[in-house]
Amino acid sequence: MILGKRPDAERFLTRPNEGFNGAQVRAALIYGRDLGVVRERGQQLAAKIAKDPNDPFDVAQLTDGDLDADGGRLEGELAAQSLMGGRRLVRLRFSSDKASLDKLAAEALTRHAAGELNPEAFLIVEAGNLGRDSALRKAAEKAEGAAAIPCYEDEPGDVARQVREALARDNLSLSNEALQLFVARMPKERGVARQEIERLALYLDPGSGALATPADLEGFLGVEPEASLSDAAADAFGGRLADAQAGLRRAAQEGEGGPAAVRALGLHLGRLRRALTLAKNGAGMQEAAKAAGVFWKQEREFLRQARSWSLEELDRIQPQILEADRQCKSAGAPDQLIAERLALTVAGRARRLGL
């Protein structure tokens, strides 16, 4: 069944054990272009199903790579019983374009939703922007025992609400004019947007009770990652690997580590996505670039990149940026190497796009 309306989706995510319209739901497909929202909703649902979503005994975490290596792996995990007596949860992060894997996941979801495997287990599939021809999406929409939850990019009103609520928790607020200004400059990716809100809260001094005006935000909106990182991100998306690596190493010497480098790459992707989305909806590309917060001196290079990158290509790169960010935050991780490998991946993709 399709839970396309936000109230329906939120009700199910909050109380999944109640099912929907009288049907017991055993599987949920959460998908969409904004993987930050997909991951957030997947985690929210997992926390309602399992006491500990990271428990290796009751929770199995798979990727499409696991399905590619072993076609029966997903059904096997769904048929297995819990080792510790809790409710079994199987989580699949699906990002493959292979029709064979799409079909394999669809067949497993259909069987499980019908109760043919372990009927007490629950399946969560987190996927990207599945098209209407996706067998997995069709299966989730058709099965009574499954919920298909599309995740759309946040509208400006949604972003404004998130900003107000997040700042209020730190006893901070923005005037209407400042809020509009900040929202207009926000990246569309929810994960990156949350980082920007957190950064703004720190800038305004948490707990100070500040009510910020546009003038108060001038310094913040002008703040970018170190110039070397900003340049490195632009070089990577422009296909200039050597320049990108030099910029990353220069930034490292200036004290900017791997997490900041990955964040800079994510911010650049967010600007490209916002500009391309605005252009797709009818805006001129120069107007879209300005709305995405591109500095005028960088506009020519940004527009060159925007003519080659597409929303679909950005979708392919985004999971790797999110994964690099996660790896960088792990204790003892070689974050500088992770950032350089990510820059290599982005630059390589850019070169294949003709940049």
GROMACS .gro file of C-alpha atoms in nm:
model
  355
    1MET     CA    1   0.000   0.000   0.000
    2ILE     CA    2   0.111   0.355  -0.066
    3LEU     CA    3   0.148   0.598   0.224
    4GLY     CA    4   0.204   0.908   0.016
    5LYS     CA    5   0.036   1.158   0.248
    6ARG     CA    6   0.257   1.284   0.528
    7PRO     CA    7   0.002   1.228   0.812
    8ASP     CA    8  -0.042   0.864   0.705
    9ALA     CA    9   0.333   0.807   0.680
   10GLU     CA   10   0.403   0.974   1.014
   11ARG     CA   11   0.129   0.776   1.189
   12PHE     CA   12   0.269   0.449   1.057
   13LEU     CA   13   0.629   0.539   1.142
   14THR     CA   14   0.521   0.627   1.495
   15ARG     CA   15   0.298   0.322   1.551
   16PRO     CA   16   0.397   0.053   1.297
   17ASN     CA   17   0.269  -0.234   1.510
   18GLU     CA   18  -0.088  -0.112   1.467
   19GLY     CA   19  -0.068  -0.181   1.094
   20PHE     CA   20  -0.272   0.028   0.853
   21ASN     CA   21  -0.640   0.006   0.762
   22GLY     CA   22  -0.666  -0.324   0.946
   23ALA     CA   23  -0.377  -0.491   0.762
   24GLN     CA   24  -0.071  -0.627   0.943
   25VAL     CA   25   0.233  -0.465   0.787
   26ARG     CA   26   0.550  -0.674   0.777
   27ALA     CA   27   0.758  -0.469   0.535
   28ALA     CA   28   0.823  -0.105   0.454
   29LEU     CA   29   0.993   0.045   0.150
   30ILE     CA   30   1.119   0.397   0.219
   31TYR     CA   31   1.255   0.564  -0.093
   32GLY     CA   32   1.320   0.901  -0.252
   33ARG     CA   33   1.569   1.145  -0.395
   34ASP     CA   34   1.660   1.293  -0.055
   35LEU     CA   35   1.850   1.009   0.108
   36GLY     CA   36   1.883   1.213   0.425
   37VAL     CA   37   1.506   1.190   0.475
   38VAL     CA   38   1.507   0.821   0.374
   39ARG     CA   39   1.775   0.737   0.630
   40GLU     CA   40   1.604   0.943   0.900
   41ARG     CA   41   1.270   0.771   0.850
   42GLY     CA   42   1.435   0.430   0.826
   43GLN     CA   43   1.606   0.486   1.160
   44GLN     CA   44   1.283   0.614   1.313
   45LEU     CA   45   1.097   0.301   1.204
   46ALA     CA   46   1.378   0.065   1.309
   47ALA     CA   47   1.374   0.214   1.659
   48LYS     CA   48   1.004   0.128   1.688
   49ILE     CA   49   1.052  -0.231   1.570
   50ALA     CA   50   1.367  -0.332   1.758
   51LYS     CA   51   1.479  -0.241   2.109
   52ASP     CA   52   1.829  -0.189   1.970
   53PRO     CA   53   1.843  -0.133   1.590
   54ASN     CA   54   2.214  -0.221   1.599
   55ASP     CA   55   2.175  -0.552   1.786
   56PRO     CA   56   2.355  -0.813   1.569
   57PHE     CA   57   2.144  -1.096   1.714
   58ASP     CA   58   1.799  -0.959   1.636
   59VAL     CA   59   1.887  -0.726   1.347
   60ALA     CA   60   2.036  -0.815   1.008
   61GLN     CA   61   2.173  -0.527   0.801
   62LEU     CA   62   2.219  -0.593   0.429
   63THR     CA   63   2.310  -0.402   0.115
   64ASP     CA   64   2.236  -0.475  -0.249
   65GLY     CA   65   2.594  -0.604  -0.267
   66ASP     CA   66   2.494  -0.887  -0.032
   67LEU     CA   67   2.207  -0.975  -0.266
   68ASP     CA   68   2.441  -0.969  -0.564
   69ALA     CA   69   2.679  -1.210  -0.391
   70ASP     CA   70   2.405  -1.444  -0.265
   71GLY     CA   71   2.062  -1.434  -0.428
   72GLY     CA   72   1.898  -1.622  -0.141
   73ARG     CA   73   2.047  -1.411   0.138
   74LEU     CA   74   1.751  -1.176   0.186
   75GLU     CA   75   1.486  -1.448   0.203
   76GLY     CA   76   1.714  -1.648   0.431
   77GLU     CA   77   1.743  -1.359   0.675
   78LEU     CA   78   1.367  -1.301   0.663
   79ALA     CA   79   1.295  -1.667   0.734
   80ALA     CA   80   1.537  -1.685   1.029
   81GLN     CA   81   1.416  -1.671   1.388
   82SER     CA   82   1.543  -1.427   1.649
   83LEU     CA   83   1.833  -1.566   1.848
   84MET     CA   84   1.747  -1.368   2.161
   85GLY     CA   85   1.367  -1.391   2.159
   86GLY     CA   86   1.298  -1.037   2.040
   87ARG     CA   87   1.132  -0.934   1.718
   88ARG     CA   88   1.359  -0.991   1.420
   89LEU     CA   89   1.438  -0.692   1.199
   90VAL     CA   90   1.599  -0.708   0.855
   91ARG     CA   91   1.725  -0.380   0.705
   92LEU     CA   92   1.822  -0.356   0.340
   93ARG     CA   93   1.994  -0.050   0.198
   94PHE     CA   94   1.926  -0.072  -0.174
   95SER     CA   95   2.106   0.151  -0.423
   96SER     CA   96   2.160  -0.076  -0.722
   97ASP     CA   97   2.046  -0.002  -1.077
   98LYS     CA   98   2.050  -0.373  -1.168
   99ALA     CA   99   1.709  -0.495  -1.278
  100SER     CA  100   1.794  -0.846  -1.157
  101LEU     CA  101   1.856  -0.724  -0.800
  102ASP     CA  102   1.547  -0.503  -0.812
  103LYS     CA  103   1.341  -0.808  -0.906
  104LEU     CA  104   1.509  -1.024  -0.641
  105ALA     CA  105   1.429  -0.773  -0.366
  106ALA     CA  106   1.073  -0.739  -0.495
  107GLU     CA  107   1.013  -1.113  -0.482
  108ALA     CA  108   1.145  -1.139  -0.127
  109LEU     CA  109   0.933  -0.844  -0.013
  110THR     CA  110   0.620  -0.994  -0.173
  111ARG     CA  111   0.669  -1.333  -0.005
  112HIS     CA  112   0.745  -1.180   0.331
  113ALA     CA  113   0.451  -0.935   0.318
  114ALA     CA  114   0.224  -1.235   0.254
  115GLY     CA  115   0.358  -1.409   0.568
  116GLU     CA  116   0.536  -1.692   0.382
  117LEU     CA  117   0.869  -1.648   0.564
  118ASN     CA  118   0.899  -1.556   0.934
  119PRO     CA  119   0.569  -1.367   0.984
  120GLU     CA  120   0.698  -1.208   1.304
  121ALA     CA  121   0.998  -1.051   1.132
  122PHE     CA  122   0.993  -0.701   0.986
  123LEU     CA  123   1.168  -0.582   0.668
  124ILE     CA  124   1.281  -0.223   0.611
  125VAL     CA  125   1.416  -0.132   0.268
  126GLU     CA  126   1.582   0.209   0.226
  127ALA     CA  127   1.628   0.304  -0.138
  128GLY     CA  128   1.699   0.598  -0.363
  129ASN     CA  129   1.468   0.755  -0.618
  130LEU     CA  130   1.299   0.441  -0.758
  131GLY     CA  131   1.116   0.492  -1.085
  132ARG     CA  132   0.763   0.375  -1.160
  133ASP     CA  133   0.906   0.077  -1.347
  134SER     CA  134   1.089  -0.054  -1.039
  135ALA     CA  135   0.970  -0.404  -0.949
  136LEU     CA  136   1.053  -0.335  -0.583
  137ARG     CA  137   0.842  -0.021  -0.575
  138LYS     CA  138   0.552  -0.194  -0.752
  139ALA     CA  139   0.565  -0.486  -0.509
  140ALA     CA  140   0.553  -0.260  -0.203
  141GLU     CA  141   0.270  -0.053  -0.345
  142LYS     CA  142   0.064  -0.361  -0.432
  143ALA     CA  143   0.111  -0.579  -0.121
  144GLU     CA  144  -0.137  -0.534   0.165
  145GLY     CA  145   0.131  -0.637   0.412
  146ALA     CA  146   0.379  -0.374   0.294
  147ALA     CA  147   0.399   0.004   0.309
  148ALA     CA  148   0.556   0.214   0.034
  149ILE     CA  149   0.666   0.550   0.174
  150PRO     CA  150   0.796   0.803  -0.080
  151CYS     CA  151   1.022   1.077   0.059
  152TYR     CA  152   1.005   1.411  -0.116
  153GLU     CA  153   1.245   1.702  -0.087
  154ASP     CA  154   1.145   1.942   0.186
  155GLU     CA  155   0.947   2.246   0.079
  156PRO     CA  156   1.060   2.590   0.204
  157GLY     CA  157   0.782   2.584   0.464
  158ASP     CA  158   0.906   2.250   0.598
  159VAL     CA  159   1.263   2.379   0.615
  160ALA     CA  160   1.150   2.694   0.796
  161ARG     CA  161   0.965   2.482   1.052
  162GLN     CA  162   1.273   2.264   1.107
  163VAL     CA  163   1.490   2.573   1.157
  164ARG     CA  164   1.249   2.729   1.407
  165GLU     CA  165   1.208   2.408   1.607
  166ALA     CA  166   1.582   2.328   1.614
  167LEU     CA  167   1.682   2.679   1.720
  168ALA     CA  168   1.405   2.693   1.982
  169ARG     CA  169   1.562   2.393   2.156
  170ASP     CA  170   1.870   2.612   2.208
  171ASN     CA  171   1.659   2.913   2.312
  172LEU     CA  172   1.735   3.093   1.985
  173SER     CA  173   1.517   3.241   1.712
  174LEU     CA  174   1.529   3.434   1.384
  175SER     CA  175   1.322   3.730   1.272
  176ASN     CA  176   1.091   3.659   0.978
  177GLU     CA  177   1.331   3.833   0.740
  178ALA     CA  178   1.632   3.645   0.876
  179LEU     CA  179   1.445   3.315   0.856
  180GLN     CA  180   1.356   3.374   0.491
  181LEU     CA  181   1.716   3.466   0.414
  182PHE     CA  182   1.856   3.160   0.589
  183VAL     CA  183   1.605   2.918   0.432
  184ALA     CA  184   1.683   3.054   0.084
  185ARG     CA  185   2.049   2.967   0.136
  186MET     CA  186   1.989   2.623   0.288
  187PRO     CA  187   2.099   2.309   0.100
  188LYS     CA  188   1.815   2.078   0.003
  189GLU     CA  189   1.966   1.763   0.150
  190ARG     CA  190   1.815   1.720   0.495
  191GLY     CA  191   2.129   1.572   0.647
  192VAL     CA  192   2.343   1.861   0.527
  193ALA     CA  193   2.069   2.110   0.619
  194ARG     CA  194   2.067   1.985   0.979
  195GLN     CA  195   2.442   2.041   0.997
  196GLU     CA  196   2.391   2.400   0.880
  197ILE     CA  197   2.124   2.459   1.145
  198GLU     CA  198   2.357   2.321   1.414
  199ARG     CA  199   2.634   2.545   1.286
  200LEU     CA  200   2.402   2.846   1.300
  201ALA     CA  201   2.303   2.764   1.659
  202LEU     CA  202   2.668   2.758   1.762
  203TYR     CA  203   2.725   3.087   1.583
  204LEU     CA  204   2.435   3.252   1.767
  205ASP     CA  205   2.546   3.117   2.108
  206PRO     CA  206   2.316   2.838   2.236
  207GLY     CA  207   2.101   2.938   2.533
  208SER     CA  208   2.158   3.311   2.485
  209GLY     CA  209   1.796   3.385   2.390
  210ALA     CA  210   1.916   3.573   2.080
  211LEU     CA  211   1.666   3.690   1.819
  212ALA     CA  212   1.880   3.722   1.505
  213THR     CA  213   1.812   3.971   1.226
  214PRO     CA  214   1.947   3.964   0.868
  215ALA     CA  215   2.232   4.189   0.980
  216ASP     CA  216   2.326   3.933   1.247
  217LEU     CA  217   2.352   3.663   0.981
  218GLU     CA  218   2.583   3.851   0.747
  219GLY     CA  219   2.896   3.712   0.906
  220PHE     CA  220   2.754   3.360   0.922
  221LEU     CA  221   2.629   3.344   0.564
  222GLY     CA  222   2.966   3.464   0.446
  223VAL     CA  223   3.139   3.185   0.636
  224GLU     CA  224   3.240   2.891   0.417
  225PRO     CA  225   3.473   2.603   0.483
  226GLU     CA  226   3.835   2.708   0.453
  227ALA     CA  227   3.909   2.844   0.105
  228SER     CA  228   4.126   2.542   0.027
  229LEU     CA  229   3.837   2.304   0.104
  230SER     CA  230   3.583   2.505  -0.091
  231ASP     CA  231   3.818   2.518  -0.389
  232ALA     CA  232   3.897   2.147  -0.355
  233ALA     CA  233   3.528   2.056  -0.364
  234ALA     CA  234   3.473   2.270  -0.674
  235ASP     CA  235   3.779   2.113  -0.837
  236ALA     CA  236   3.656   1.761  -0.763
  237PHE     CA  237   3.310   1.826  -0.912
  238GLY     CA  238   3.485   1.995  -1.205
  239GLY     CA  239   3.691   1.685  -1.280
  240ARG     CA  240   4.027   1.834  -1.175
  241LEU     CA  241   4.161   1.560  -0.947
  242ALA     CA  242   4.516   1.688  -0.905
  243ASP     CA  243   4.392   2.033  -0.803
  244ALA     CA  244   4.136   1.879  -0.567
  245GLN     CA  245   4.398   1.663  -0.396
  246ALA     CA  246   4.634   1.960  -0.365
  247GLY     CA  247   4.354   2.164  -0.207
  248LEU     CA  248   4.271   1.890   0.042
  249ARG     CA  249   4.634   1.853   0.146
  250ARG     CA  250   4.672   2.230   0.177
  251ALA     CA  251   4.362   2.239   0.395
  252ALA     CA  252   4.502   1.957   0.610
  253GLN     CA  253   4.813   2.166   0.669
  254GLU     CA  254   4.584   2.452   0.772
  255GLY     CA  255   4.420   2.226   1.031
  256GLU     CA  256   4.108   2.123   0.836
  257GLY     CA  257   4.069   1.745   0.863
  258GLY     CA  258   3.885   1.483   0.662
  259PRO     CA  259   3.536   1.542   0.811
  260ALA     CA  260   3.547   1.909   0.707
  261ALA     CA  261   3.663   1.807   0.358
  262VAL     CA  262   3.378   1.560   0.319
  263ARG     CA  263   3.137   1.826   0.444
  264ALA     CA  264   3.266   2.071   0.182
  265LEU     CA  265   3.203   1.814  -0.091
  266GLY     CA  266   2.852   1.760   0.047
  267LEU     CA  267   2.781   2.133   0.050
  268HIS     CA  268   2.893   2.167  -0.311
  269LEU     CA  269   2.669   1.876  -0.410
  270GLY     CA  270   2.382   2.042  -0.224
  271ARG     CA  271   2.430   2.365  -0.421
  272LEU     CA  272   2.436   2.177  -0.750
  273ARG     CA  273   2.120   1.989  -0.652
  274ARG     CA  274   1.936   2.305  -0.550
  275ALA     CA  275   2.034   2.486  -0.869
  276LEU     CA  276   1.939   2.194  -1.094
  277THR     CA  277   1.606   2.147  -0.914
  278LEU     CA  278   1.521   2.517  -0.953
  279ALA     CA  279   1.622   2.506  -1.320
  280LYS     CA  280   1.407   2.196  -1.372
  281ASN     CA  281   1.112   2.391  -1.229
  282GLY     CA  282   1.162   2.675  -1.475
  283ALA     CA  283   1.422   2.908  -1.320
  284GLY     CA  284   1.709   3.042  -1.525
  285MET     CA  285   2.038   2.873  -1.443
  286GLN     CA  286   2.210   3.195  -1.331
  287GLU     CA  287   1.914   3.277  -1.109
  288ALA     CA  288   1.922   2.922  -0.973
  289ALA     CA  289   2.295   2.946  -0.898
  290LYS     CA  290   2.241   3.266  -0.698
  291ALA     CA  291   1.955   3.104  -0.506
  292ALA     CA  292   2.187   2.812  -0.427
  293GLY     CA  293   2.428   3.052  -0.259
  294VAL     CA  294   2.702   3.052  -0.524
  295PHE     CA  295   2.948   3.339  -0.486
  296TRP     CA  296   2.965   3.553  -0.802
  297LYS     CA  297   3.335   3.484  -0.856
  298GLN     CA  298   3.261   3.110  -0.870
  299GLU     CA  299   2.952   3.140  -1.088
  300ARG     CA  300   3.115   3.065  -1.426
  301GLU     CA  301   3.274   2.740  -1.306
  302PHE     CA  302   2.958   2.641  -1.120
  303LEU     CA  303   2.745   2.690  -1.432
  304ARG     CA  304   2.992   2.482  -1.633
  305GLN     CA  305   2.948   2.199  -1.387
  306ALA     CA  306   2.570   2.237  -1.372
  307ARG     CA  307   2.551   2.184  -1.748
  308SER     CA  308   2.715   1.841  -1.712
  309TRP     CA  309   2.589   1.709  -1.378
  310SER     CA  310   2.229   1.589  -1.353
  311LEU     CA  311   2.009   1.514  -1.054
  312GLU     CA  312   2.042   1.143  -1.135
  313GLU     CA  313   2.422   1.163  -1.135
  314LEU     CA  314   2.417   1.350  -0.803
  315ASP     CA  315   2.199   1.072  -0.663
  316ARG     CA  316   2.472   0.821  -0.748
  317ILE     CA  317   2.739   1.023  -0.569
  318GLN     CA  318   2.542   1.126  -0.259
  319PRO     CA  319   2.541   0.785  -0.082
  320GLN     CA  320   2.920   0.776  -0.111
  321ILE     CA  321   2.947   1.120   0.051
  322LEU     CA  322   2.720   1.012   0.335
  323GLU     CA  323   2.918   0.692   0.383
  324ALA     CA  324   3.249   0.883   0.381
  325ASP     CA  325   3.108   1.119   0.644
  326ARG     CA  326   3.011   0.821   0.861
  327GLN     CA  327   3.352   0.660   0.820
  328CYS     CA  328   3.535   0.982   0.907
  329LYS     CA  329   3.349   0.997   1.237
  330SER     CA  330   3.460   0.647   1.339
  331ALA     CA  331   3.734   0.634   1.600
  332GLY     CA  332   4.078   0.593   1.449
  333ALA     CA  333   3.957   0.630   1.089
  334PRO     CA  334   4.212   0.759   0.833
  335ASP     CA  335   3.986   1.056   0.761
  336GLN     CA  336   4.229   1.236   0.529
  337LEU     CA  337   4.262   0.926   0.311
  338ILE     CA  338   3.884   0.879   0.312
  339ALA     CA  339   3.835   1.238   0.194
  340GLU     CA  340   4.094   1.202  -0.083
  341ARG     CA  341   3.935   0.877  -0.204
  342LEU     CA  342   3.598   1.049  -0.212
  343ALA     CA  343   3.743   1.338  -0.413
  344LEU     CA  344   3.890   1.081  -0.653
  345THR     CA  345   3.548   0.919  -0.696
  346VAL     CA  346   3.374   1.252  -0.757
  347ALA     CA  347   3.641   1.376  -0.999
  348GLY     CA  348   3.634   1.047  -1.186
  349ARG     CA  349   3.260   1.070  -1.231
  350ALA     CA  350   3.293   1.432  -1.344
  351ARG     CA  351   3.550   1.334  -1.606
  352ARG     CA  352   3.316   1.068  -1.740
  353LEU     CA  353   3.050   1.338  -1.772
  354GLY     CA  354   3.282   1.536  -1.997
  355LEU     CA  355   3.414   1.789  -1.744
   0.00000   0.00000   0.00000
